Short mmCIF file of C-alpha atoms and ligand atoms in Angstrom, two decimals:
data_model
loop_
_atom_site.label_atom_id
_atom_site.label_comp_id
_atom_site.label_asym_id
_atom_site.label_seq_id
_atom_site.Cartn_x
_atom_site.Cartn_y
_atom_site.Cartn_z
CA UNK O 1463 -8.90 13.42 41.35
CA UNK O 1464 -12.64 13.91 41.47
CA UNK O 1465 -12.56 15.10 37.85
CA UNK O 1466 -10.70 11.98 36.76
CA UNK O 1467 -13.25 9.73 38.50
CA UNK O 1468 -16.03 11.55 36.70
CA UNK O 1469 -14.19 11.21 33.38
CA UNK O 1470 -13.82 7.45 33.84
CA UNK O 1471 -17.53 7.05 34.35
CA UNK O 1472 -18.51 8.70 31.09
CA UNK O 1473 -20.15 6.10 28.86
CA UNK O 1474 -20.43 5.62 25.14
CA UNK O 1475 -24.08 5.36 24.01
CA UNK O 1476 -25.37 1.80 23.52
CA UNK O 1477 -26.09 2.43 19.84
CA UNK O 1478 -22.62 3.92 19.19
CA UNK O 1479 -20.99 1.68 16.54
CA UNK O 1480 -17.54 0.46 17.49
CA UNK O 1481 -15.59 -1.25 14.76
CA UNK O 1482 -12.38 -1.52 12.84
CA UNK O 1483 -11.51 -0.60 9.25
CA UNK O 1484 -9.45 -2.13 6.44
CA UNK O 1485 -9.04 -1.73 2.67
CA UNK O 1486 -9.07 -4.31 -0.13
CA UNK O 1487 -5.58 -3.80 -1.58
CA UNK O 1488 -4.03 -3.64 1.87
CA UNK O 1489 -5.36 -6.99 3.12
CA UNK O 1490 -6.90 -9.19 0.43
CA UNK O 1491 -4.00 -10.45 -1.67
CA UNK O 1492 -5.18 -12.88 -4.41
CA UNK O 1493 -4.27 -10.11 -6.83
CA UNK O 1494 -4.91 -12.17 -9.95
CA UNK O 1495 -7.17 -14.96 -8.69
CA UNK O 1496 -10.64 -15.92 -9.89
CA UNK O 1497 -10.92 -13.35 -12.63
CA UNK O 1498 -9.78 -10.21 -10.78
CA UNK O 1499 -8.49 -7.50 -13.11
CA UNK O 1500 -5.32 -5.44 -12.60
CA UNK O 1501 -5.55 -2.23 -10.59
CA UNK O 1502 -3.21 0.75 -10.31
CA UNK O 1503 -1.44 -0.64 -7.24
CA UNK O 1504 -0.84 -4.00 -8.95
CA UNK O 1505 0.45 -2.13 -11.97
CA UNK O 1506 2.69 0.27 -10.07
CA UNK O 1507 4.20 -2.27 -7.65
CA UNK O 1508 4.88 -4.76 -10.48
CA UNK O 1509 6.32 -2.26 -12.97
CA UNK O 1510 7.99 0.14 -10.59
CA UNK O 1511 8.72 -1.97 -7.47
CA UNK O 1512 11.34 0.32 -5.92
CA UNK O 1513 8.79 3.05 -5.19
CA UNK O 1514 7.77 0.89 -2.20
CA UNK O 1515 10.10 1.29 0.80
CA UNK O 1516 10.73 -2.44 1.28
CA UNK O 1517 10.12 -3.29 -2.41
CA UNK O 1518 7.06 -5.29 -1.39
CA UNK O 1519 3.51 -5.30 -2.74
CA UNK O 1520 -0.05 -6.42 -1.96
CA UNK O 1521 0.02 -9.60 -4.11
CA UNK O 1522 -0.63 -11.67 -0.97
CA UNK O 1523 -0.73 -9.07 1.82
CA UNK O 1524 -2.64 -10.51 4.82
CA UNK O 1525 -4.27 -12.96 2.38
CA UNK O 1526 -7.74 -12.06 3.64
CA UNK O 1527 -9.19 -13.42 0.40
CA UNK O 1528 -8.45 -16.87 1.83
CA UNK O 1529 -8.58 -15.94 5.52
CA UNK O 1530 -11.84 -14.00 5.64
CA UNK O 1531 -13.42 -16.44 8.10
CA UNK O 1532 -10.52 -15.95 10.50
CA UNK O 1533 -10.95 -12.18 10.08
CA UNK O 1534 -14.61 -12.44 11.07
CA UNK O 1535 -13.57 -14.60 14.01
CA UNK O 1536 -11.22 -11.78 15.08
CA UNK O 1537 -14.13 -9.33 14.83
CA UNK O 1538 -16.03 -11.63 17.20
CA UNK O 1539 -13.07 -11.90 19.55
CA UNK O 1540 -12.96 -8.11 19.71
CA UNK O 1541 -16.77 -7.93 20.20
CA UNK O 1542 -17.05 -5.45 17.32
CA UNK O 1543 -20.42 -3.92 16.43
CA UNK O 1544 -19.30 -3.02 12.91
CA UNK O 1545 -16.62 -3.62 10.31
CA UNK O 1546 -15.63 -1.21 7.57
CA UNK O 1547 -13.96 -2.75 4.52
CA UNK O 1548 -13.53 -1.80 0.89
CA UNK O 1549 -14.40 -3.58 -2.32
CA UNK O 1550 -11.84 -4.13 -5.03
CA UNK O 1551 -13.42 -2.50 -8.09
CA UNK O 1552 -11.37 -4.68 -10.46
CA UNK O 1553 -12.33 -7.87 -8.60
CA UNK O 1554 -15.97 -7.04 -9.35
CA UNK O 1555 -15.49 -5.36 -12.75
CA UNK O 1556 -12.16 -6.62 -14.17
CA UNK O 1557 -11.89 -3.85 -16.79
CA UNK O 1558 -13.56 -1.23 -14.64
CA UNK O 1559 -16.61 -0.97 -16.90
CA UNK O 1560 -19.94 -2.44 -15.82
CA UNK O 1561 -20.55 -4.47 -18.97
CA UNK O 1562 -18.62 -7.42 -17.54
CA UNK O 1563 -19.27 -8.47 -13.92
CA UNK O 1564 -17.00 -11.11 -12.38
CA UNK O 1565 -19.27 -13.63 -10.55
CA UNK O 1566 -16.40 -14.88 -8.36
CA UNK O 1567 -15.83 -11.35 -7.10
CA UNK O 1568 -19.49 -10.97 -6.16
CA UNK O 1569 -19.41 -14.38 -4.49
CA UNK O 1570 -16.36 -13.53 -2.40
CA UNK O 1571 -17.95 -10.37 -0.99
CA UNK O 1572 -21.28 -12.16 -0.46
CA UNK O 1573 -19.53 -14.82 1.62
CA UNK O 1574 -17.64 -12.17 3.58
CA UNK O 1575 -20.79 -10.11 4.28
CA UNK O 1576 -22.88 -13.17 5.18
CA UNK O 1577 -20.21 -14.37 7.59
CA UNK O 1578 -20.33 -11.00 9.40
CA UNK O 1579 -24.11 -10.93 9.49
CA UNK O 1580 -24.19 -14.42 10.98
CA UNK O 1581 -22.57 -12.87 14.07
CA UNK O 1582 -24.49 -9.58 14.08
CA UNK O 1583 -21.58 -7.52 12.84
CA UNK O 1584 -22.73 -4.51 10.81
CA UNK O 1585 -20.89 -4.35 7.49
CA UNK O 1586 -19.89 -0.91 6.24
CA UNK O 1587 -18.73 -0.86 2.62
CA UNK O 1588 -16.25 1.56 1.07
CA UNK O 1589 -16.63 1.41 -2.71
CA UNK O 1590 -13.26 2.93 -3.49
CA UNK O 1591 -10.14 2.79 -1.36
CA UNK O 1592 -7.51 3.74 -3.97
CA UNK O 1593 -7.35 0.62 -6.19
CA UNK O 1594 -8.60 1.94 -9.54
CA UNK O 1595 -8.86 -0.62 -12.36
CA UNK O 1596 -5.73 -0.09 -14.47
CA UNK O 1597 -7.77 0.11 -17.69
CA UNK O 1598 -9.53 3.21 -16.35
CA UNK O 1599 -6.21 4.78 -15.39
CA UNK O 1600 -5.07 4.30 -18.97
CA UNK O 1601 -8.01 6.50 -19.94
CA UNK O 1602 -6.87 9.19 -17.51
CA UNK O 1603 -8.48 7.97 -14.28
CA UNK O 1604 -9.71 10.88 -12.19
CA UNK O 1605 -8.36 13.39 -14.72
CA UNK O 1606 -11.05 12.22 -17.14
CA UNK O 1607 -14.53 13.66 -16.40
CA UNK O 1608 -16.12 10.38 -17.53
CA UNK O 1609 -14.80 8.82 -14.30
CA UNK O 1610 -18.06 9.97 -12.72
CA UNK O 1611 -20.13 7.80 -15.08
CA UNK O 1612 -17.84 4.79 -14.71
CA UNK O 1613 -18.00 5.13 -10.94
CA UNK O 1614 -21.80 5.52 -10.90
CA UNK O 1615 -22.14 2.37 -13.04
CA UNK O 1616 -19.87 0.47 -10.66
CA UNK O 1617 -21.84 1.80 -7.68
CA UNK O 1618 -25.08 0.49 -9.21
CA UNK O 1619 -23.58 -3.02 -9.43
CA UNK O 1620 -22.52 -2.77 -5.78
CA UNK O 1621 -25.91 -1.56 -4.49
CA UNK O 1622 -27.75 -4.15 -6.61
CA UNK O 1623 -25.69 -7.04 -5.28
CA UNK O 1624 -25.07 -6.10 -1.65
CA UNK O 1625 -27.60 -3.41 -0.67
CA UNK O 1626 -30.19 -5.91 0.50
CA UNK O 1627 -27.88 -6.67 3.46
CA UNK O 1628 -25.51 -3.70 3.68
CA UNK O 1629 -26.96 -0.41 4.94
CA UNK O 1630 -23.87 1.79 5.16
CA UNK O 1631 -22.07 2.76 1.95
CA UNK O 1632 -19.07 5.07 1.64
CA UNK O 1633 -18.30 6.15 -1.93
CA UNK O 1634 -14.68 7.27 -1.59
CA UNK O 1635 -11.99 6.89 1.01
CA UNK O 1636 -9.97 10.08 1.39
CA UNK O 1637 -10.20 12.24 -1.72
CA UNK O 1638 -7.12 14.15 -0.57
CA UNK O 1639 -4.97 11.05 -0.68
CA UNK O 1640 -6.43 10.06 -4.08
CA UNK O 1641 -6.06 13.50 -5.65
CA UNK O 1642 -3.17 15.27 -3.95
CA UNK O 1643 -1.00 12.24 -3.29
CA UNK O 1644 -1.86 10.31 -6.48
CA UNK O 1645 -2.20 13.13 -9.04
CA UNK O 1646 -0.42 16.10 -7.45
CA UNK O 1647 2.66 14.27 -6.06
CA UNK O 1648 4.30 10.84 -6.20
CA UNK O 1649 3.24 9.52 -2.80
CA UNK O 1650 0.40 7.25 -3.97
CA UNK O 1651 -0.44 5.42 -7.21
CA UNK O 1652 -0.63 6.49 -10.03
CA UNK O 1653 2.30 8.81 -8.99
CA UNK O 1654 1.40 11.30 -11.71
CA UNK O 1655 3.16 14.28 -10.14
CA UNK O 1656 0.96 16.64 -12.18
CA UNK O 1657 1.60 19.30 -9.58
CA UNK O 1658 -0.04 22.33 -11.20
CA UNK O 1659 -3.48 20.94 -11.99
CA UNK O 1660 -3.59 17.22 -11.17
CA UNK O 1661 -5.00 17.62 -7.64
CA UNK O 1662 -7.63 20.13 -8.75
CA UNK O 1663 -8.89 18.25 -11.82
CA UNK O 1664 -9.19 15.12 -9.73
CA UNK O 1665 -11.01 17.00 -6.94
CA UNK O 1666 -13.70 18.26 -9.28
CA UNK O 1667 -14.26 14.95 -11.06
CA UNK O 1668 -14.17 12.98 -7.81
CA UNK O 1669 -16.86 14.99 -6.01
CA UNK O 1670 -19.09 14.74 -9.08
CA UNK O 1671 -18.47 10.97 -9.19
CA UNK O 1672 -19.43 10.82 -5.52
CA UNK O 1673 -22.63 12.78 -6.16
CA UNK O 1674 -23.66 10.64 -9.14
CA UNK O 1675 -23.18 7.46 -7.11
CA UNK O 1676 -25.09 9.04 -4.23
CA UNK O 1677 -28.05 9.74 -6.53
CA UNK O 1678 -27.94 6.21 -7.95
CA UNK O 1679 -28.47 5.08 -4.36
CA UNK O 1680 -30.98 7.77 -3.52
CA UNK O 1681 -33.17 7.36 -6.60
CA UNK O 1682 -32.87 3.66 -7.41
CA UNK O 1683 -32.20 1.85 -4.13
CA UNK O 1684 -32.99 3.86 -1.04
CA UNK O 1685 -36.74 3.21 -1.09
CA UNK O 1686 -36.32 -0.56 -1.19
CA UNK O 1687 -33.05 -0.89 0.78
CA UNK O 1688 -33.36 1.87 3.37
CA UNK O 1689 -29.65 2.47 3.95
CA UNK O 1690 -27.30 5.45 3.91
CA UNK O 1691 -24.63 6.65 1.52
CA UNK O 1692 -21.83 9.03 2.45
CA UNK O 1693 -18.17 9.84 1.84
CA UNK O 1694 -15.03 9.63 3.98
CA UNK O 1695 -12.63 12.58 4.00
CA UNK O 1696 -9.31 12.74 5.86
CA UNK O 1697 -9.66 15.49 8.41
CA UNK O 1698 -6.60 16.00 10.53
CA UNK O 1699 -6.58 19.12 12.71
CA UNK O 1700 -4.69 22.19 11.46
CA UNK O 1701 -4.60 24.87 14.13
CA UNK O 1702 -2.83 28.26 13.99
CA UNK O 1703 0.72 28.26 15.40
CA UNK O 1704 0.05 31.60 17.12
CA UNK O 1705 -3.06 33.76 17.51
CA UNK O 1706 -1.85 36.25 14.90
CA UNK O 1707 -4.24 37.07 12.07
CA UNK O 1708 -1.65 35.78 9.56
CA UNK O 1709 -1.37 32.39 11.25
CA UNK O 1710 -5.15 32.12 11.61
CA UNK O 1711 -5.57 32.79 7.92
CA UNK O 1712 -2.76 30.37 7.00
CA UNK O 1713 -4.46 27.64 9.05
CA UNK O 1714 -7.80 28.35 7.38
CA UNK O 1715 -6.24 28.15 3.91
CA UNK O 1716 -4.49 24.93 4.87
CA UNK O 1717 -7.76 23.38 6.08
CA UNK O 1718 -9.44 24.39 2.84
CA UNK O 1719 -6.63 22.78 0.83
CA UNK O 1720 -6.48 19.61 2.91
CA UNK O 1721 -10.16 18.80 3.27
CA UNK O 1722 -12.28 21.80 2.28
CA UNK O 1723 -11.61 21.16 -1.40
CA UNK O 1724 -13.72 18.01 -1.08
CA UNK O 1725 -15.98 18.78 1.88
CA UNK O 1726 -17.10 22.29 0.89
CA UNK O 1727 -18.76 21.32 -2.43
CA UNK O 1728 -20.70 18.51 -0.70
CA UNK O 1729 -21.46 19.76 2.81
CA UNK O 1730 -21.48 23.59 2.75
CA UNK O 1731 -24.70 25.54 2.29
CA UNK O 1732 -23.16 27.58 -0.57
CA UNK O 1733 -21.69 24.65 -2.51
CA UNK O 1734 -18.62 24.90 -4.74
CA UNK O 1735 -14.93 25.02 -3.82
CA UNK O 1736 -13.81 26.91 -0.68
CA UNK O 1737 -13.77 30.67 -1.20
CA UNK O 1738 -10.38 31.83 0.09
CA UNK O 1739 -8.54 28.94 -1.53
CA UNK O 1740 -10.30 29.49 -4.88
CA UNK O 1741 -9.31 33.12 -4.77
CA UNK O 1742 -5.70 32.32 -3.92
CA UNK O 1743 -5.39 29.77 -6.75
CA UNK O 1744 -7.00 32.13 -9.21
CA UNK O 1745 -4.60 34.98 -8.28
CA UNK O 1746 -1.55 32.75 -8.44
CA UNK O 1747 -2.67 31.25 -11.74
CA UNK O 1748 -2.97 34.71 -13.25
CA UNK O 1749 0.49 35.69 -11.99
CA UNK O 1750 1.85 32.46 -13.44
CA UNK O 1751 0.49 33.25 -16.90
CA UNK O 1752 -2.41 30.80 -17.03
CA UNK O 1753 -5.41 31.93 -19.09
CA UNK O 1754 -7.77 30.51 -16.45
CA UNK O 1755 -7.50 29.47 -12.82
CA UNK O 1756 -5.81 26.08 -12.38
CA UNK O 1757 -8.76 25.21 -10.14
CA UNK O 1758 -11.60 24.26 -12.51
CA UNK O 1759 -15.03 25.75 -11.94
CA UNK O 1760 -18.28 23.90 -11.46
CA UNK O 1761 -21.20 24.69 -13.74
CA UNK O 1762 -24.30 25.77 -11.82
CA UNK O 1763 -25.79 22.36 -12.54
CA UNK O 1764 -22.73 20.47 -11.25
CA UNK O 1765 -22.61 22.60 -8.13
CA UNK O 1766 -26.26 21.85 -7.37
CA UNK O 1767 -25.78 18.13 -8.04
CA UNK O 1768 -22.90 17.87 -5.58
CA UNK O 1769 -24.24 20.15 -2.85
CA UNK O 1770 -26.05 18.11 -0.15
CA UNK O 1771 -25.17 14.74 -1.70
CA UNK O 1772 -24.25 12.83 1.45
CA UNK O 1773 -26.18 11.19 4.28
CA UNK O 1774 -23.22 11.42 6.64
CA UNK O 1775 -19.69 12.78 6.91
CA UNK O 1776 -17.10 10.02 7.36
CA UNK O 1777 -13.95 11.34 9.01
CA UNK O 1778 -10.57 9.64 8.93
CA UNK O 1779 -8.65 11.31 11.70
CA UNK O 1780 -5.14 10.54 12.93
CA UNK O 1781 -3.29 13.63 14.09
CA UNK O 1782 -2.88 17.39 14.20
CA UNK O 1783 -0.42 20.08 13.07
CA UNK O 1784 0.23 23.75 13.80
CA UNK O 1785 0.25 26.06 10.80
CA UNK O 1786 2.42 29.15 10.45
CA UNK O 1787 2.32 31.92 7.84
CA UNK O 1788 6.02 32.63 8.31
CA UNK O 1789 7.88 29.76 10.01
CA UNK O 1790 8.92 26.23 8.96
CA UNK O 1791 8.33 26.91 5.28
CA UNK O 1792 9.82 24.52 2.74
CA UNK O 1793 10.53 24.82 -0.97
CA UNK O 1794 7.53 23.45 -2.88
CA UNK O 1795 7.18 22.81 -6.60
CA UNK O 1796 5.81 25.88 -8.41
CA UNK O 1797 2.98 25.71 -9.22
CA UNK O 1798 1.45 23.18 -6.81
CA UNK O 1799 -1.15 22.97 -4.08
CA UNK O 1800 1.39 23.46 -1.25
CA UNK O 1801 2.82 26.46 -3.11
CA UNK O 1802 -0.70 27.84 -3.50
CA UNK O 1803 -1.23 27.53 0.27
CA UNK O 1804 2.29 28.73 1.09
CA UNK O 1805 2.36 27.97 4.83
CA UNK O 1806 4.68 26.15 7.23
CA UNK O 1807 3.75 23.09 9.30
CA UNK O 1808 5.01 22.68 12.87
CA UNK O 1809 4.78 19.62 15.11
CA UNK O 1810 5.72 20.33 18.74
CA UNK O 1811 8.59 18.10 19.89
CA UNK O 1812 6.64 16.92 22.94
CA UNK O 1813 3.87 15.19 20.94
CA UNK O 1814 4.57 11.41 21.07
CA UNK O 1815 5.81 9.97 17.76
CA UNK O 1816 4.61 6.83 15.98
CA UNK O 1817 6.45 4.74 13.40
CA UNK O 1818 4.96 6.93 10.63
CA UNK O 1819 6.64 10.26 9.88
CA UNK O 1820 3.29 12.09 9.62
CA UNK O 1821 1.66 10.67 12.75
CA UNK O 1822 2.04 12.03 16.29
CA UNK O 1823 -0.36 12.10 19.22
CA UNK O 1824 -1.76 15.61 19.00
CA UNK O 1825 -3.80 16.46 22.12
CA UNK O 1826 -7.57 16.94 21.68
CA UNK O 1827 -7.31 16.86 17.90
CA UNK O 1828 -10.54 14.84 17.47
CA UNK O 1829 -12.52 17.36 19.51
CA UNK O 1830 -11.02 20.32 17.60
CA UNK O 1831 -11.64 18.79 14.18
CA UNK O 1832 -15.18 17.57 14.76
CA UNK O 1833 -16.49 20.66 16.57
CA UNK O 1834 -15.06 22.76 13.72
CA UNK O 1835 -16.78 20.60 11.09
CA UNK O 1836 -20.04 20.61 13.04
CA UNK O 1837 -20.15 24.42 13.06
CA UNK O 1838 -18.97 24.82 9.51
CA UNK O 1839 -21.29 22.28 7.93
CA UNK O 1840 -24.48 22.66 9.96
CA UNK O 1841 -24.30 19.68 12.28
CA UNK O 1842 -24.24 16.64 9.98
CA UNK O 1843 -24.14 13.01 11.12
CA UNK O 1844 -20.52 11.89 11.56
CA UNK O 1845 -18.72 8.59 11.71
CA UNK O 1846 -15.05 8.38 12.54
CA UNK O 1847 -14.21 5.84 9.85
CA UNK O 1848 -10.49 5.54 10.73
CA UNK O 1849 -8.23 6.37 13.65
CA UNK O 1850 -5.11 4.53 14.68
CA UNK O 1851 -1.42 4.35 15.54
CA UNK O 1852 1.63 2.70 13.92
CA UNK O 1853 4.41 0.73 15.56
CA UNK O 1854 7.59 -0.66 13.97
CA UNK O 1855 7.53 -4.39 13.06
CA UNK O 1856 10.09 -5.18 15.77
CA UNK O 1857 7.73 -3.92 18.50
CA UNK O 1858 5.81 -7.17 18.09
CA UNK O 1859 2.84 -7.63 20.39
CA UNK O 1860 3.95 -5.05 22.95
CA UNK O 1861 2.21 -1.93 21.80
CA UNK O 1862 1.59 0.08 24.95
CA UNK O 1863 1.70 3.31 22.98
CA UNK O 1864 -1.12 2.10 20.69
CA UNK O 1865 -3.21 1.37 23.79
CA UNK O 1866 -2.42 4.87 25.13
CA UNK O 1867 -3.30 6.40 21.76
CA UNK O 1868 -6.70 4.66 21.61
CA UNK O 1869 -7.54 5.63 25.17
CA UNK O 1870 -6.55 9.24 24.56
CA UNK O 1871 -8.44 9.37 21.26
CA UNK O 1872 -11.55 7.85 22.79
CA UNK O 1873 -11.48 10.39 25.65
CA UNK O 1874 -11.51 13.02 22.91
CA UNK O 1875 -14.45 11.18 21.30
CA UNK O 1876 -16.33 11.42 24.62
CA UNK O 1877 -15.53 15.15 24.78
CA UNK O 1878 -16.84 15.41 21.22
CA UNK O 1879 -20.10 13.67 22.16
CA UNK O 1880 -20.40 15.98 25.20
CA UNK O 1881 -19.99 18.96 22.86
CA UNK O 1882 -23.13 17.87 21.03
CA UNK O 1883 -21.50 16.54 17.86
CA UNK O 1884 -23.74 14.03 16.10
CA UNK O 1885 -21.11 11.28 16.06
CA UNK O 1886 -22.49 7.79 15.53
CA UNK O 1887 -19.50 5.49 15.45
CA UNK O 1888 -15.75 4.90 15.57
CA UNK O 1889 -13.66 2.52 13.46
CA UNK O 1890 -10.12 1.74 14.60
CA UNK O 1891 -7.47 1.41 11.88
CA UNK O 1892 -6.83 -1.44 11.69
CA UNK O 1893 -8.16 -4.96 12.34
CA UNK O 1894 -4.90 -6.63 11.30
CA UNK O 1895 -1.47 -5.54 10.03
CA UNK O 1896 -1.54 -4.79 6.33
CA UNK O 1897 0.27 -3.34 3.32
CA UNK O 1898 0.90 0.27 4.33
CA UNK O 1899 1.09 1.67 0.77
CA UNK O 1900 4.48 3.27 -0.04
CA UNK O 1901 5.81 2.10 3.35
CA UNK O 1902 5.14 -1.55 2.49
CA UNK O 1903 5.23 -3.70 5.64
CA UNK O 1904 7.59 -1.40 7.59
CA UNK O 1905 4.80 0.27 9.60
CA UNK O 1906 2.17 -1.76 11.46
CA UNK O 1907 -1.32 -0.53 12.34
CA UNK O 1908 -3.04 -3.79 13.38
CA UNK O 1909 -4.78 -4.56 16.65
CA UNK O 1910 -3.68 -8.04 15.59
CA UNK O 1911 -0.21 -8.65 14.22
CA UNK O 1912 0.19 -10.68 11.04
CA UNK O 1913 3.18 -12.93 10.44
CA UNK O 1914 4.04 -12.02 6.85
CA UNK O 1915 6.80 -14.71 6.76
CA UNK O 1916 4.25 -17.42 7.45
CA UNK O 1917 2.33 -18.70 4.39
CA UNK O 1918 -0.75 -19.02 6.64
CA UNK O 1919 -0.44 -15.32 7.59
CA UNK O 1920 -1.19 -16.20 11.21
CA UNK O 1921 -2.87 -13.42 13.20
CA UNK O 1922 -2.08 -12.79 16.90
CA UNK O 1923 -3.69 -10.21 19.19
CA UNK O 1924 -1.57 -7.35 20.45
CA UNK O 1925 -2.00 -5.86 23.91
CA UNK O 1926 -4.05 -3.02 22.42
CA UNK O 1927 -6.60 -5.54 21.10
CA UNK O 1928 -7.52 -6.40 24.70
CA UNK O 1929 -7.69 -2.72 25.65
CA UNK O 1930 -9.94 -1.86 22.71
CA UNK O 1931 -12.17 -4.83 23.45
CA UNK O 1932 -12.44 -3.83 27.11
CA UNK O 1933 -13.50 -0.30 26.18
CA UNK O 1934 -16.12 -1.28 23.66
CA UNK O 1935 -17.64 -4.10 25.65
CA UNK O 1936 -17.87 -1.97 28.81
CA UNK O 1937 -18.69 1.27 26.97
CA UNK O 1938 -16.24 3.25 29.11
CA UNK O 1939 -12.50 3.80 29.28
CA UNK O 1940 -10.74 2.14 32.18
CA UNK O 1941 -7.23 3.60 32.14
CA UNK O 1942 -5.99 1.06 34.67
CA UNK O 1943 -7.12 -2.10 32.87
CA UNK O 1944 -4.36 -4.57 31.98
CA UNK O 1945 -5.04 -7.86 30.19
CA UNK O 1946 -4.47 -10.85 32.48
CA UNK O 1947 -3.14 -13.00 29.68
CA UNK O 1948 -2.60 -12.66 25.95
CA UNK O 1949 -5.20 -15.32 25.12
CA UNK O 1950 -8.28 -14.07 23.32
CA UNK O 1951 -11.69 -15.63 23.67
CA UNK O 1952 -15.05 -15.02 22.04
CA UNK O 1953 -17.48 -13.71 24.66
C1 PNW D 265 -5.21 6.35 5.76
N1 PNW D 265 -1.97 11.79 6.74
O1 PNW D 265 -4.37 7.15 5.02
C2 PNW D 265 -5.73 5.33 4.79
O2 PNW D 265 -7.12 5.41 4.58
C3 PNW D 265 -5.32 3.93 5.08
O3 PNW D 265 -5.42 3.15 3.92
C4 PNW D 265 -3.92 3.92 5.67
O4 PNW D 265 -3.39 2.64 5.81
C5 PNW D 265 -4.00 4.61 7.01
O5 PNW D 265 -4.54 5.91 6.88
C6 PNW D 265 -2.66 4.71 7.72
O6 PNW D 265 -1.76 5.45 6.95
C7 PNW D 265 -3.79 8.29 5.52
O7 PNW D 265 -0.91 12.16 6.16
C8 PNW D 265 -2.61 8.68 4.96
O8 PNW D 265 -2.42 12.42 7.67
C9 PNW D 265 -2.00 9.83 5.35
C10 PNW D 265 -2.59 10.61 6.33
C11 PNW D 265 -3.79 10.22 6.91
C12 PNW D 265 -4.37 9.04 6.49
#
């Protein structure tokens, strides 16, 4: 009882940034308005609509392109310090290349940013949240090494236009989802399913693209703009199922395959891809008759370019899993990344389930993940750039479990701060309901619900919106707080 009183009194620091996160394709709509070019999600959902669970798409989504002022009003209702959003590359550069800039695209983001700044909300820009210009995909996308030059050119346009007012830039959102899901499987656009090498080619070219964009900022803009540039990697927790040496090693290999592939080249003191995973892929490749490892190597110059190229480590964290060397194994394509790792994934039945198959409430997972990263990568600055919970559409505004999830997660954030992790902020996913990729509109992540039947895309606060607001305005977690009514006001 005493302990719980003490826990309730723990406070978040005053300068801790509380916000929410979204992504362009998931909320903006206006897919072909005012000169925007086609991206890989437009292309895939229009040409291959049945890959989306409810055969929907992001053509209109939450229509934030036309509702951005209401979105900023919601940020004010929630008393947010910060807002993380992504830019649509093909809205700014319709063909992907920097020779042709779309003025209407620049104007839209200027209006959006200025509206936030009017109310002291710190904008945090993600340059790439999965919506590659289709023209660049036709040239191979992240399988083409020139992606790093195209991305650096795009980044320069972004810094030039917005860096006077925006001080937090994130190059990529979730390399794992881009590379493994988009190139190594069929669970994200461009559904390449190039299982043997797709993930690995993409990983190499993506971290180099990140580093080149980072140095565009560092060399050309930092002195005059004074901001920071980092990357966001999805880091769920993968712990060993038992204490056996085999399970410990399986969990380590799994972590290297899930996030180490992208984090190690940037944040480790040695640079390059993770050691044990590289060795495993090289051995398997040899057994499989490949002349070289399916995991490409970095040249010494590339390795040095990438190593240390980030001002902070953005973490998208949702859940945890237990990893076994022997149990719960499934048949994977051979060769593929999961076959290279060759481990089983276990989710204890008692962990509460969300509306998303991959998402349960895994106790203390934020603390486990961030203390691990802190030790491994020499105590970098962290932001949690996404964390959230899904409910089914029929749950409506009653989302008690989302409120419980946020309270539990934020207790783990406080434990993480107590453990000395240099964590500077927390963005809830998401501000409003949006297009949940392959799941369409069948899973909802919003603090505010969106009526997708209504042409106005009316937004209404859920119960969790009041809970989140209460936590961030009071800087502590009151587990007994209940909203008195469902009417939101701007404080
Ligand atoms: C993130 N996982 O993706 C994305 O950044 C968002 O665009 C997305 O809407 C949100 O999470 C909810 O799905 C993830 O399997 C996808 O652990 C999958 C996982 C994690 C994050």
